[in-house]
mmCIF file of C-alpha atoms in Angstrom:
data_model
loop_
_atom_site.group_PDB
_atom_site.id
_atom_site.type_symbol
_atom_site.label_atom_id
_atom_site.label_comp_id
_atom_site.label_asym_id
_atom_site.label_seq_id
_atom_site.Cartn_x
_atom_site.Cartn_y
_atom_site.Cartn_z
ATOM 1 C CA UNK A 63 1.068 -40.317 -25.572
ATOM 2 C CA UNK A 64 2.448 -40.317 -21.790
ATOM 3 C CA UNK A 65 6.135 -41.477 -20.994
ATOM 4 C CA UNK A 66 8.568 -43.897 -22.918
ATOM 5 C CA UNK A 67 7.468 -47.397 -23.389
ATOM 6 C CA UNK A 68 4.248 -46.981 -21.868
ATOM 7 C CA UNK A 69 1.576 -49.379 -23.290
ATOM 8 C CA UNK A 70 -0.732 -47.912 -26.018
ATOM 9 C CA UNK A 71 -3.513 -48.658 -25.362
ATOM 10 C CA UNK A 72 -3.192 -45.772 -21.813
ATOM 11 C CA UNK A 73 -4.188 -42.694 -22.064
ATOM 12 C CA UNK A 74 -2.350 -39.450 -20.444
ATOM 13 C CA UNK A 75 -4.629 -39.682 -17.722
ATOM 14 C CA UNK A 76 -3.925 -43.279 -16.714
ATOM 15 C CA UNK A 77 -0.183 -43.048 -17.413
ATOM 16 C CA UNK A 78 0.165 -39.897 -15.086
ATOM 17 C CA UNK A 79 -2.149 -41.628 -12.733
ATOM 18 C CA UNK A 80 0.329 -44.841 -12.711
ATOM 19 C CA UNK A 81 2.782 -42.658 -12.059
ATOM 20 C CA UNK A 82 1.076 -41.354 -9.010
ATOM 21 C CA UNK A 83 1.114 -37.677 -10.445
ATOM 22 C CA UNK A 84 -1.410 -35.750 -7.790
ATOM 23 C CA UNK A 85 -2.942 -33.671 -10.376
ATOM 24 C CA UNK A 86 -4.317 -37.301 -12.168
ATOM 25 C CA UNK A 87 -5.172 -39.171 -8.940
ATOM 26 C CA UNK A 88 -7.271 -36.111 -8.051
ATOM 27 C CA UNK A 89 -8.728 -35.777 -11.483
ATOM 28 C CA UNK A 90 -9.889 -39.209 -11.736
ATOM 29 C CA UNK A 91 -11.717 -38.538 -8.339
ATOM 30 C CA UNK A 92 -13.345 -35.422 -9.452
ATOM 31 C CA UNK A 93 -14.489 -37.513 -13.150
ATOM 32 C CA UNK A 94 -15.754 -40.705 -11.304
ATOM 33 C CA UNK A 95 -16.571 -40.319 -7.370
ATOM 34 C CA UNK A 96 -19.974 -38.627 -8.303
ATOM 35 C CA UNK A 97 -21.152 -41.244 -10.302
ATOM 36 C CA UNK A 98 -19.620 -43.638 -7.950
ATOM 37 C CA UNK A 99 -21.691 -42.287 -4.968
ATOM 38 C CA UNK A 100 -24.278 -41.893 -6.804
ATOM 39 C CA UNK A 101 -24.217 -45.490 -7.789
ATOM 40 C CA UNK A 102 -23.784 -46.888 -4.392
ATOM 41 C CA UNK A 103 -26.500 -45.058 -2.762
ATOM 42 C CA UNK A 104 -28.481 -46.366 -5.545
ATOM 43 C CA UNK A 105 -27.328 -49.887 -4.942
ATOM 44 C CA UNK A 106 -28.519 -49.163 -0.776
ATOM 45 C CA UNK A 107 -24.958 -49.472 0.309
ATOM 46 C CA UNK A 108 -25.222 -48.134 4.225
ATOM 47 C CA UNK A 109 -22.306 -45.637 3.927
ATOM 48 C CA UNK A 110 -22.069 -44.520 0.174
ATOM 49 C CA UNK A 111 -19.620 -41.731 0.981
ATOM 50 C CA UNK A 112 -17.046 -43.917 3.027
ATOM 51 C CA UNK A 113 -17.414 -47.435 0.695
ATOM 52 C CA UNK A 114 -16.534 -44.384 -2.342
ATOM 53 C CA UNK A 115 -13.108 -43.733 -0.700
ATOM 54 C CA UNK A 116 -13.061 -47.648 -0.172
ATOM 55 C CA UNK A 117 -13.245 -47.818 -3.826
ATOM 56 C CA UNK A 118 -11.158 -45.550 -5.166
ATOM 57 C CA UNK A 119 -8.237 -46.883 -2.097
ATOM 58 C CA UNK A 120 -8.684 -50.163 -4.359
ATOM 59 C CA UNK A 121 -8.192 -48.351 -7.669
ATOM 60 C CA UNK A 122 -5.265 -46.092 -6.947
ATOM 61 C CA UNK A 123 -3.535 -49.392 -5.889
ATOM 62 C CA UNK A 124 -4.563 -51.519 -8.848
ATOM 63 C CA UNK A 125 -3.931 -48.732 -10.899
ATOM 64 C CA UNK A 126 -0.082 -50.217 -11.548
ATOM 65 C CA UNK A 127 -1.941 -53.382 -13.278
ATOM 66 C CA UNK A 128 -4.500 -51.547 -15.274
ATOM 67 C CA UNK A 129 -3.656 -50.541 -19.169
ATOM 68 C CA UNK A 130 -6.419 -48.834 -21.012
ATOM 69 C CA UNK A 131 -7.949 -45.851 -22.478
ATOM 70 C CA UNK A 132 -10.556 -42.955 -20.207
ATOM 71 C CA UNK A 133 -13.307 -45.337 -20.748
ATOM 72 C CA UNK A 134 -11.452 -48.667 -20.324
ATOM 73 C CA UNK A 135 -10.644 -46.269 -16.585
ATOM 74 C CA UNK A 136 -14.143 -45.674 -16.368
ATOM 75 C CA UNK A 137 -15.291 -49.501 -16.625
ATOM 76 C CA UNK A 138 -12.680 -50.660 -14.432
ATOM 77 C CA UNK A 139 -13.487 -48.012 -11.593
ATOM 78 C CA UNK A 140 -17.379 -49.371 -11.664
ATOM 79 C CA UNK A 141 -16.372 -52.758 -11.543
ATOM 80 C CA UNK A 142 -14.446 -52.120 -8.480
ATOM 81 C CA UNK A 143 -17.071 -50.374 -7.085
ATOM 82 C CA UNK A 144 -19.455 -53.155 -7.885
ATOM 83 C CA UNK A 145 -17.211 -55.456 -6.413
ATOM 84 C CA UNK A 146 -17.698 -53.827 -3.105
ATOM 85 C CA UNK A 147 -21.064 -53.614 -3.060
ATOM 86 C CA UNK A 148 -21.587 -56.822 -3.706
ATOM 87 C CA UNK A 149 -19.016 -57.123 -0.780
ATOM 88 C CA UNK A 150 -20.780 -55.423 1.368
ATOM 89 C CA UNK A 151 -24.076 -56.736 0.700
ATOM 90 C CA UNK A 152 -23.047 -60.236 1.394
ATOM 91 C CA UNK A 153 -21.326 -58.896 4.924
ATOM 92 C CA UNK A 154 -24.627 -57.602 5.401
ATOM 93 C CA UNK A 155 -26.362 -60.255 4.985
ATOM 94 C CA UNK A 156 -24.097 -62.594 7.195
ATOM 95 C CA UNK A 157 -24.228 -60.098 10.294
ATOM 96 C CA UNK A 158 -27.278 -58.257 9.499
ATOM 97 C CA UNK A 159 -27.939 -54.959 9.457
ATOM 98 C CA UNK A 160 -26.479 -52.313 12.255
ATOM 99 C CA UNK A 161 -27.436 -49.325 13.901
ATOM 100 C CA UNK A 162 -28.207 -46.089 11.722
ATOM 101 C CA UNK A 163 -27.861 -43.103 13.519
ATOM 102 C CA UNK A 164 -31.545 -41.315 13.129
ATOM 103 C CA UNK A 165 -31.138 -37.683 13.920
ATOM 104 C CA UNK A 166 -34.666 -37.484 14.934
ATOM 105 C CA UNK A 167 -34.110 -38.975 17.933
ATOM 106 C CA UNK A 168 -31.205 -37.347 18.895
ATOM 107 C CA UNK A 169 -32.100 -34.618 21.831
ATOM 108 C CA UNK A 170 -28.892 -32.406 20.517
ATOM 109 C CA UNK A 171 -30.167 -31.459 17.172
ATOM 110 C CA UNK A 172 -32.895 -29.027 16.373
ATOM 111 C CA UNK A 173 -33.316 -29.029 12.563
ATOM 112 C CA UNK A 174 -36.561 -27.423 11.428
ATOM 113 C CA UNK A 175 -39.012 -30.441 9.551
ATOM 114 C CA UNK A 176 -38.774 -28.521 6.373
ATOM 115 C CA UNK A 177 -34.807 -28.828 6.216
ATOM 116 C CA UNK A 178 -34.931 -32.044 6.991
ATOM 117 C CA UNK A 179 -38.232 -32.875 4.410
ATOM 118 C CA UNK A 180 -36.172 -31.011 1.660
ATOM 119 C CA UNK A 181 -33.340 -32.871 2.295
ATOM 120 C CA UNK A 182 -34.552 -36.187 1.817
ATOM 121 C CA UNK A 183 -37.787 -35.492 -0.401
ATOM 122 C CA UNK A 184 -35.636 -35.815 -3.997
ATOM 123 C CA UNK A 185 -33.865 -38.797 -2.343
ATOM 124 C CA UNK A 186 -36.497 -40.690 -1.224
ATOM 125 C CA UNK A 187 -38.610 -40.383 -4.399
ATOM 126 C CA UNK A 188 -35.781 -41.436 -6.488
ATOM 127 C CA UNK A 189 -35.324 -44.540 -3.893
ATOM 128 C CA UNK A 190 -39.358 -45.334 -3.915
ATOM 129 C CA UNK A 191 -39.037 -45.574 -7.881
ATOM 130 C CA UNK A 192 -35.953 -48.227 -7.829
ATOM 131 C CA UNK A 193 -37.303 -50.298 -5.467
ATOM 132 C CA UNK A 194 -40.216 -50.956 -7.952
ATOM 133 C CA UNK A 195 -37.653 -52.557 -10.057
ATOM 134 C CA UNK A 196 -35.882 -55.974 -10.264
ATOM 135 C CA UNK A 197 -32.948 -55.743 -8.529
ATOM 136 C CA UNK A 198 -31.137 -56.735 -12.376
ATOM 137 C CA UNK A 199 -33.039 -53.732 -13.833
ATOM 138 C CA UNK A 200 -32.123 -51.151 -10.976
ATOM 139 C CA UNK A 201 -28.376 -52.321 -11.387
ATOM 140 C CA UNK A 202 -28.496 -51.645 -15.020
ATOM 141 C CA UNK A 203 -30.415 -48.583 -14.641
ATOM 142 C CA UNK A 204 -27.482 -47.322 -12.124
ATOM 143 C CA UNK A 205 -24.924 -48.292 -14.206
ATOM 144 C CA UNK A 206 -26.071 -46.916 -17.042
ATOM 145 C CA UNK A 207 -27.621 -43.425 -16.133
ATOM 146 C CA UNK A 208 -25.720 -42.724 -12.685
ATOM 147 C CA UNK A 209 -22.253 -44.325 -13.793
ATOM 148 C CA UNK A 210 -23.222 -43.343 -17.731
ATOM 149 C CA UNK A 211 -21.468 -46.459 -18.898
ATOM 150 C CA UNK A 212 -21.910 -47.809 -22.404
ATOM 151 C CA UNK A 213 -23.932 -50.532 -23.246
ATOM 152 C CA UNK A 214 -20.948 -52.986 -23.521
ATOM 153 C CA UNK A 215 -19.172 -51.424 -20.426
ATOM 154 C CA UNK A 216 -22.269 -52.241 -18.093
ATOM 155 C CA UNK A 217 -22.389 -55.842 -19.845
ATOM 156 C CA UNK A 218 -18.530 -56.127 -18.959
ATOM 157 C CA UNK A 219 -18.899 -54.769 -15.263
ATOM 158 C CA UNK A 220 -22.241 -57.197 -14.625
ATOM 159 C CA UNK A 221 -20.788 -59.984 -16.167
ATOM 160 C CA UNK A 222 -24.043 -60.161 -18.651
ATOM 161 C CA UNK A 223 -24.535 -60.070 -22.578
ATOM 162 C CA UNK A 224 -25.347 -56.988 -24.160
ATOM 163 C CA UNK A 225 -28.574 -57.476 -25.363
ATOM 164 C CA UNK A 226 -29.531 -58.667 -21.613
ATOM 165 C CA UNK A 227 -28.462 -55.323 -20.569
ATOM 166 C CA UNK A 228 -30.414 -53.953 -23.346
ATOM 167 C CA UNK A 229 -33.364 -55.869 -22.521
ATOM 168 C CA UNK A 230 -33.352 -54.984 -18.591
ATOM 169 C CA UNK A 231 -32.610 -51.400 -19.588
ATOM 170 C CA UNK A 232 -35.944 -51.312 -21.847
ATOM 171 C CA UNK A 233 -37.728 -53.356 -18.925
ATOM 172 C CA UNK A 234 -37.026 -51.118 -16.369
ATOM 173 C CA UNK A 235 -38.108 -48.261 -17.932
ATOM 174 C CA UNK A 236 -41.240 -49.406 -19.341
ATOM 175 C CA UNK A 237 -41.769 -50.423 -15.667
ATOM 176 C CA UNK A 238 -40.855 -46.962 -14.789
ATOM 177 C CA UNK A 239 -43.196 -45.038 -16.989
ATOM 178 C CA UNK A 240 -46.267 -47.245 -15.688
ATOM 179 C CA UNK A 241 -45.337 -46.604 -12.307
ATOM 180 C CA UNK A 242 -44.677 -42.475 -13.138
ATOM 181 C CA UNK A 243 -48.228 -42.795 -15.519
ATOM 182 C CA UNK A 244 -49.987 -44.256 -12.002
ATOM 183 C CA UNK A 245 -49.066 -41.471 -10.024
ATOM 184 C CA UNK A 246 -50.117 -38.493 -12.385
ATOM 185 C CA UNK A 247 -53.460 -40.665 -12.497
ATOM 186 C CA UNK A 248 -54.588 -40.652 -9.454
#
């Protein structure tokens, strides 16, 4: 498994990666930054797409530290990426919120309301439905479906017990189906 006296526990991946091989770096961007994205727009972060590159800035330099298998990688990528949001959010909440740009409002674009409505319709549905959750049940639910970590790697990343995970996981999406149930109701 990868080069002489390299610990056994790393896979090829993580060994190349170490190494700073390109090919690995960029595969272990391709695997994760997805999920990663996905995970921080979840979490509200204001720029998901530039905090991502934060994140993986961070791992690429830890990376000389880190000793583990693909999903030992995996867990240690979302807790850096947890990490910074949490980061951010507390930056956030000492300076408060800035700017957005809002596109609507700017006199040099002309996109037609349905680009814009199908462009945000999936997003903001999917955003609606988390915010009916705890924020401990919306992490989970990101960690677990967006990140598709384990059971015990979400417990590891949060800091929390696997059966909390387990509970909150159950929670939110009992929550989830009343809220979904509602809707087709009415």
């Amino acid at each position: 498994m990868g080069s002489s006296g390299a610990d056994p526990r790393d896979s090829d991946l993580v060994v190349a990666a170490r190494e700073g091989q390109a090919w690995a770096l960029t595969e272990i961007w391709q695997l994760h930054a997805p999920a990663v994205n996905g995970y921080l727009r979840g979490r509200g972060a204001s720029e998901p797409e530039d905090m991502t590159s934060e994140v993986f800035l961070a791992v690429f330099e830890r990376l000389a530290r880190f000793h583990g298998d693909d999903d030992a990688l995996r867990s240690f990528v979302f807790t850096v990426a947890h990490h910074k949001m949490v980061d951010d959010l507390r930056r956030r909440s000492r300076r408060g919120e800035t700017a957005t740009y809002d596109p609507n409002t700017d006199p040099r674009v002309e996109a037609s309301a349905e680009t814009l409505a199908m462009g945000t319709l999936d997003d903001q549905k999917v955003d609606e439905l988390l915010q009916t959750l705890s924020p401990d049940q919306r992490e989970v639910l990101l960690m677990r479906v967006v990140a598709d970590l384990s059971l015990e790697q979400t417990a590891a990343v949060l800091g929390k017990r696997v059966g909390a995970v387990k509970a909150l996981q159950h929670r939110a999406l009992a929550s989830l189906r009343r809220v979904m149930d509602r809707a087709v109701s009415l």
